[in-house]
């Protein structure tokens, strides 16, 4: 299934400008495997929301890696949701749903065990969009790279206001079987409070 998704990204995804042509030779390491390692931070049978999914990264990959999870891909742009809907249909991914929305539109409506994202916004803004979607005891898992620690420092006030536990920076995929170099760096923030607003 992952191979079919890689072919879609390399084909229609490139033609329709959702992924740069220079990414095609490094699709597996930089995109698919890099995102697939998030699956280990998803509890059994969890609900997952991927904010700003773009061409499906990381949410669609998590849906492939974790058939027990229910994954919602949230993306406001029609060109991208059209590609996502076609990919979900083509892969027959019954655990994955596409919502053409901004994340804020789901505040007070939906809550998930895990809210993922990659390359969507700096952490203070991302927390404002994502934490209201996290169920109490659930977590935001944001792929952040080398700026993770400084983004956490910038977000101190937002973290306190939104009822967040102390953020963790976690490196994934350095060992077997992924052997990613560099590994995937994520910021994981658990939601403590019941009452969190955007
Ligand atoms: C740079 S792209 C990253 C796409 C994908 N996550 C990836 O890593 O390839 C950022 C995406 O976030 C989406 N986005 C921007 N603001 C958003 C919001 N408020 N709620 C949900 N998605 C948003 C954009 O439409 C865009 O597809």
mmCIF file of C-alpha atoms in Angstrom, chain A:
data_model
loop_
_atom_site.group_PDB
_atom_site.id
_atom_site.type_symbol
_atom_site.label_atom_id
_atom_site.label_comp_id
_atom_site.label_asym_id
_atom_site.label_seq_id
_atom_site.Cartn_x
_atom_site.Cartn_y
_atom_site.Cartn_z
ATOM 1 C CA UNK A 1 0.000 0.000 0.000
ATOM 2 C CA UNK A 2 2.863 2.375 0.824
ATOM 3 C CA UNK A 3 4.410 1.628 -2.568
ATOM 4 C CA UNK A 4 1.143 2.554 -4.283
ATOM 5 C CA UNK A 5 0.991 5.801 -2.306
ATOM 6 C CA UNK A 6 4.625 6.568 -3.233
ATOM 7 C CA UNK A 7 3.693 6.051 -6.897
ATOM 8 C CA UNK A 8 0.749 8.458 -6.526
ATOM 9 C CA UNK A 9 3.003 11.106 -4.955
ATOM 10 C CA UNK A 10 5.637 10.679 -7.662
ATOM 11 C CA UNK A 11 2.989 10.765 -10.421
ATOM 12 C CA UNK A 12 -0.153 12.863 -9.863
ATOM 13 C CA UNK A 13 1.324 14.499 -6.745
ATOM 14 C CA UNK A 14 4.204 15.941 -8.735
ATOM 15 C CA UNK A 15 2.194 16.821 -11.846
ATOM 16 C CA UNK A 16 -0.347 18.687 -9.689
ATOM 17 C CA UNK A 17 2.340 20.546 -7.761
ATOM 18 C CA UNK A 18 1.731 18.906 -4.384
ATOM 19 C CA UNK A 19 5.268 17.648 -4.079
ATOM 20 C CA UNK A 20 8.388 19.060 -5.721
ATOM 21 C CA UNK A 21 10.008 16.991 -8.495
ATOM 22 C CA UNK A 22 13.303 17.109 -6.599
ATOM 23 C CA UNK A 23 11.633 15.192 -3.751
ATOM 24 C CA UNK A 24 10.864 12.161 -5.912
ATOM 25 C CA UNK A 25 14.277 10.439 -5.580
ATOM 26 C CA UNK A 26 14.122 10.834 -1.798
ATOM 27 C CA UNK A 27 10.421 10.118 -1.271
ATOM 28 C CA UNK A 28 11.024 7.112 0.976
ATOM 29 C CA UNK A 29 13.610 8.467 3.387
ATOM 30 C CA UNK A 30 12.518 12.125 3.557
ATOM 31 C CA UNK A 31 8.777 11.597 3.429
ATOM 32 C CA UNK A 32 7.335 8.095 3.806
ATOM 33 C CA UNK A 33 9.647 6.451 6.348
ATOM 34 C CA UNK A 34 10.237 9.784 8.079
ATOM 35 C CA UNK A 35 6.455 9.986 8.668
ATOM 36 C CA UNK A 36 5.811 6.273 9.262
ATOM 37 C CA UNK A 37 7.913 6.289 12.440
ATOM 38 C CA UNK A 38 5.231 8.473 14.089
ATOM 39 C CA UNK A 39 3.098 5.334 14.247
ATOM 40 C CA UNK A 40 4.928 4.257 17.388
ATOM 41 C CA UNK A 41 3.474 7.278 19.249
ATOM 42 C CA UNK A 42 -0.099 6.275 18.357
ATOM 43 C CA UNK A 43 -1.844 4.157 21.037
ATOM 44 C CA UNK A 44 -3.875 1.084 20.030
ATOM 45 C CA UNK A 45 -7.188 1.873 18.321
ATOM 46 C CA UNK A 46 -6.572 5.625 18.654
ATOM 47 C CA UNK A 47 -8.322 8.430 16.822
ATOM 48 C CA UNK A 48 -5.803 10.602 14.950
ATOM 49 C CA UNK A 49 -6.218 14.013 13.316
ATOM 50 C CA UNK A 50 -3.539 15.239 10.897
ATOM 51 C CA UNK A 51 -3.688 19.035 10.682
ATOM 52 C CA UNK A 52 -2.575 20.573 7.362
ATOM 53 C CA UNK A 53 -2.116 17.232 5.672
ATOM 54 C CA UNK A 54 -1.096 18.622 2.260
ATOM 55 C CA UNK A 55 -0.479 15.560 0.101
ATOM 56 C CA UNK A 56 -1.052 13.260 3.111
ATOM 57 C CA UNK A 57 2.101 13.678 5.168
ATOM 58 C CA UNK A 58 2.201 12.409 7.825
ATOM 59 C CA UNK A 59 -1.483 11.433 8.255
ATOM 60 C CA UNK A 60 -1.994 9.182 5.255
ATOM 61 C CA UNK A 61 1.216 7.301 6.040
ATOM 62 C CA UNK A 62 0.083 6.806 9.652
ATOM 63 C CA UNK A 63 -3.243 5.453 8.358
ATOM 64 C CA UNK A 64 -1.358 2.927 6.207
ATOM 65 C CA UNK A 65 1.005 1.953 9.036
ATOM 66 C CA UNK A 66 -1.753 1.672 11.644
ATOM 67 C CA UNK A 67 -4.925 0.040 10.327
ATOM 68 C CA UNK A 68 -6.263 -0.087 13.905
ATOM 69 C CA UNK A 69 -6.293 3.746 14.099
ATOM 70 C CA UNK A 70 -9.011 6.019 12.684
ATOM 71 C CA UNK A 71 -7.285 8.899 10.882
ATOM 72 C CA UNK A 72 -8.844 12.202 9.801
ATOM 73 C CA UNK A 73 -6.858 14.353 7.358
ATOM 74 C CA UNK A 74 -7.712 18.058 7.826
ATOM 75 C CA UNK A 75 -6.703 20.292 4.941
ATOM 76 C CA UNK A 76 -8.384 23.511 3.747
ATOM 77 C CA UNK A 77 -7.173 23.641 0.118
ATOM 78 C CA UNK A 78 -9.391 21.985 -2.495
ATOM 79 C CA UNK A 79 -6.521 21.004 -4.809
ATOM 80 C CA UNK A 80 -4.973 19.071 -1.924
ATOM 81 C CA UNK A 81 -8.175 17.505 -0.586
ATOM 82 C CA UNK A 82 -9.026 16.320 -4.119
ATOM 83 C CA UNK A 83 -5.688 14.501 -4.279
ATOM 84 C CA UNK A 84 -6.178 13.108 -0.755
ATOM 85 C CA UNK A 85 -9.673 11.812 -1.547
ATOM 86 C CA UNK A 86 -8.411 10.148 -4.729
ATOM 87 C CA UNK A 87 -5.497 8.574 -2.835
ATOM 88 C CA UNK A 88 -7.755 7.269 -0.037
ATOM 89 C CA UNK A 89 -10.121 5.764 -2.632
ATOM 90 C CA UNK A 90 -7.332 4.308 -4.767
ATOM 91 C CA UNK A 91 -5.649 2.703 -1.748
ATOM 92 C CA UNK A 92 -9.015 1.587 -0.347
ATOM 93 C CA UNK A 93 -7.998 3.032 3.020
ATOM 94 C CA UNK A 94 -11.147 2.403 5.045
ATOM 95 C CA UNK A 95 -9.662 3.905 8.258
ATOM 96 C CA UNK A 96 -8.926 7.306 6.700
ATOM 97 C CA UNK A 97 -11.245 10.258 6.094
ATOM 98 C CA UNK A 98 -10.560 13.644 4.441
ATOM 99 C CA UNK A 99 -12.076 16.866 5.806
ATOM 100 C CA UNK A 100 -11.789 20.102 3.817
ATOM 101 C CA UNK A 101 -11.551 22.470 6.779
ATOM 102 C CA UNK A 102 -9.191 24.679 8.678
ATOM 103 C CA UNK A 103 -8.300 23.060 12.007
ATOM 104 C CA UNK A 104 -10.006 25.906 13.884
ATOM 105 C CA UNK A 105 -13.355 24.965 12.301
ATOM 106 C CA UNK A 106 -13.309 21.722 14.299
ATOM 107 C CA UNK A 107 -12.679 23.374 17.687
ATOM 108 C CA UNK A 108 -15.427 22.418 20.132
ATOM 109 C CA UNK A 109 -16.730 19.862 17.603
ATOM 110 C CA UNK A 110 -14.154 17.040 17.453
ATOM 111 C CA UNK A 111 -11.444 15.670 19.750
ATOM 112 C CA UNK A 112 -8.784 13.090 19.032
ATOM 113 C CA UNK A 113 -6.293 10.954 20.958
ATOM 114 C CA UNK A 114 -3.416 12.191 18.776
ATOM 115 C CA UNK A 115 -3.133 15.340 16.628
ATOM 116 C CA UNK A 116 -0.223 15.204 14.183
ATOM 117 C CA UNK A 117 1.322 17.772 11.846
ATOM 118 C CA UNK A 118 4.373 18.484 9.716
ATOM 119 C CA UNK A 119 5.509 21.864 8.373
ATOM 120 C CA UNK A 120 2.238 23.628 9.168
ATOM 121 C CA UNK A 121 3.114 26.549 11.500
ATOM 122 C CA UNK A 122 5.536 27.633 14.246
ATOM 123 C CA UNK A 123 4.749 25.922 17.548
ATOM 124 C CA UNK A 124 2.880 28.792 19.290
ATOM 125 C CA UNK A 125 0.420 29.084 16.381
ATOM 126 C CA UNK A 126 0.266 25.313 15.877
ATOM 127 C CA UNK A 127 -0.630 24.793 19.548
ATOM 128 C CA UNK A 128 -3.505 27.257 19.194
ATOM 129 C CA UNK A 129 -4.843 25.375 16.164
ATOM 130 C CA UNK A 130 -4.171 21.842 17.441
ATOM 131 C CA UNK A 131 -4.542 21.614 21.249
ATOM 132 C CA UNK A 132 -8.310 22.267 21.245
ATOM 133 C CA UNK A 133 -8.572 19.158 19.035
ATOM 134 C CA UNK A 134 -6.674 16.971 21.530
ATOM 135 C CA UNK A 135 -8.770 14.952 23.987
ATOM 136 C CA UNK A 136 -7.701 15.276 27.658
ATOM 137 C CA UNK A 137 -4.849 12.807 28.182
ATOM 138 C CA UNK A 138 -4.180 12.779 24.432
ATOM 139 C CA UNK A 139 -1.229 14.434 22.721
ATOM 140 C CA UNK A 140 -0.092 16.723 19.951
ATOM 141 C CA UNK A 141 2.736 15.120 17.943
ATOM 142 C CA UNK A 142 4.385 17.731 15.714
ATOM 143 C CA UNK A 143 7.304 16.939 13.398
ATOM 144 C CA UNK A 144 9.721 19.783 14.003
ATOM 145 C CA UNK A 145 13.340 19.009 13.147
ATOM 146 C CA UNK A 146 16.302 20.829 14.615
ATOM 147 C CA UNK A 147 14.331 23.905 15.733
ATOM 148 C CA UNK A 148 12.220 21.885 18.182
ATOM 149 C CA UNK A 149 13.836 23.154 21.391
ATOM 150 C CA UNK A 150 13.807 26.828 20.395
ATOM 151 C CA UNK A 151 10.180 26.611 19.250
ATOM 152 C CA UNK A 152 9.262 25.171 22.660
ATOM 153 C CA UNK A 153 11.004 28.118 24.353
ATOM 154 C CA UNK A 154 9.036 30.543 22.125
ATOM 155 C CA UNK A 155 5.785 28.773 23.039
ATOM 156 C CA UNK A 156 6.113 28.877 26.861
ATOM 157 C CA UNK A 157 3.208 31.277 27.384
ATOM 158 C CA UNK A 158 0.898 29.420 24.970
ATOM 159 C CA UNK A 159 1.754 26.063 26.567
ATOM 160 C CA UNK A 160 0.750 27.379 30.004
ATOM 161 C CA UNK A 161 -2.453 29.012 28.737
ATOM 162 C CA UNK A 162 -3.631 25.917 26.860
ATOM 163 C CA UNK A 163 -3.307 23.454 29.749
ATOM 164 C CA UNK A 164 -0.377 21.527 28.320
ATOM 165 C CA UNK A 165 2.002 19.194 30.111
ATOM 166 C CA UNK A 166 5.764 19.826 29.763
ATOM 167 C CA UNK A 167 6.646 19.167 26.097
ATOM 168 C CA UNK A 168 9.002 16.344 25.187
ATOM 169 C CA UNK A 169 11.375 16.302 22.217
ATOM 170 C CA UNK A 170 11.547 12.746 20.873
ATOM 171 C CA UNK A 171 13.824 11.375 18.146
ATOM 172 C CA UNK A 172 12.336 8.506 16.152
ATOM 173 C CA UNK A 173 13.671 6.092 13.571
ATOM 174 C CA UNK A 174 17.414 6.255 14.256
ATOM 175 C CA UNK A 175 17.671 2.516 14.905
ATOM 176 C CA UNK A 176 16.418 -0.563 13.064
ATOM 177 C CA UNK A 177 14.429 -0.955 10.904
ATOM 178 C CA UNK A 178 14.141 2.688 9.706
ATOM 179 C CA UNK A 179 17.804 3.771 10.148
ATOM 180 C CA UNK A 180 16.910 7.414 9.455
ATOM 181 C CA UNK A 181 19.801 9.884 9.334
ATOM 182 C CA UNK A 182 18.867 12.397 10.581
ATOM 183 C CA UNK A 183 16.112 10.814 12.678
ATOM 184 C CA UNK A 184 12.603 12.298 12.800
ATOM 185 C CA UNK A 185 12.397 14.881 15.601
ATOM 186 C CA UNK A 186 8.949 15.414 17.086
ATOM 187 C CA UNK A 187 7.552 17.607 19.819
ATOM 188 C CA UNK A 188 4.992 15.714 21.897
ATOM 189 C CA UNK A 189 2.673 17.740 24.125
ATOM 190 C CA UNK A 190 0.101 15.990 26.328
ATOM 191 C CA UNK A 191 -3.102 17.863 27.096
ATOM 192 C CA UNK A 192 -3.892 17.965 30.802
ATOM 193 C CA UNK A 193 -6.951 20.182 31.158
ATOM 194 C CA UNK A 194 -10.521 19.392 30.350
ATOM 195 C CA UNK A 195 -11.245 23.028 29.489
ATOM 196 C CA UNK A 196 -9.045 24.201 26.612
ATOM 197 C CA UNK A 197 -10.191 26.803 24.114
ATOM 198 C CA UNK A 198 -8.608 27.980 20.879
#
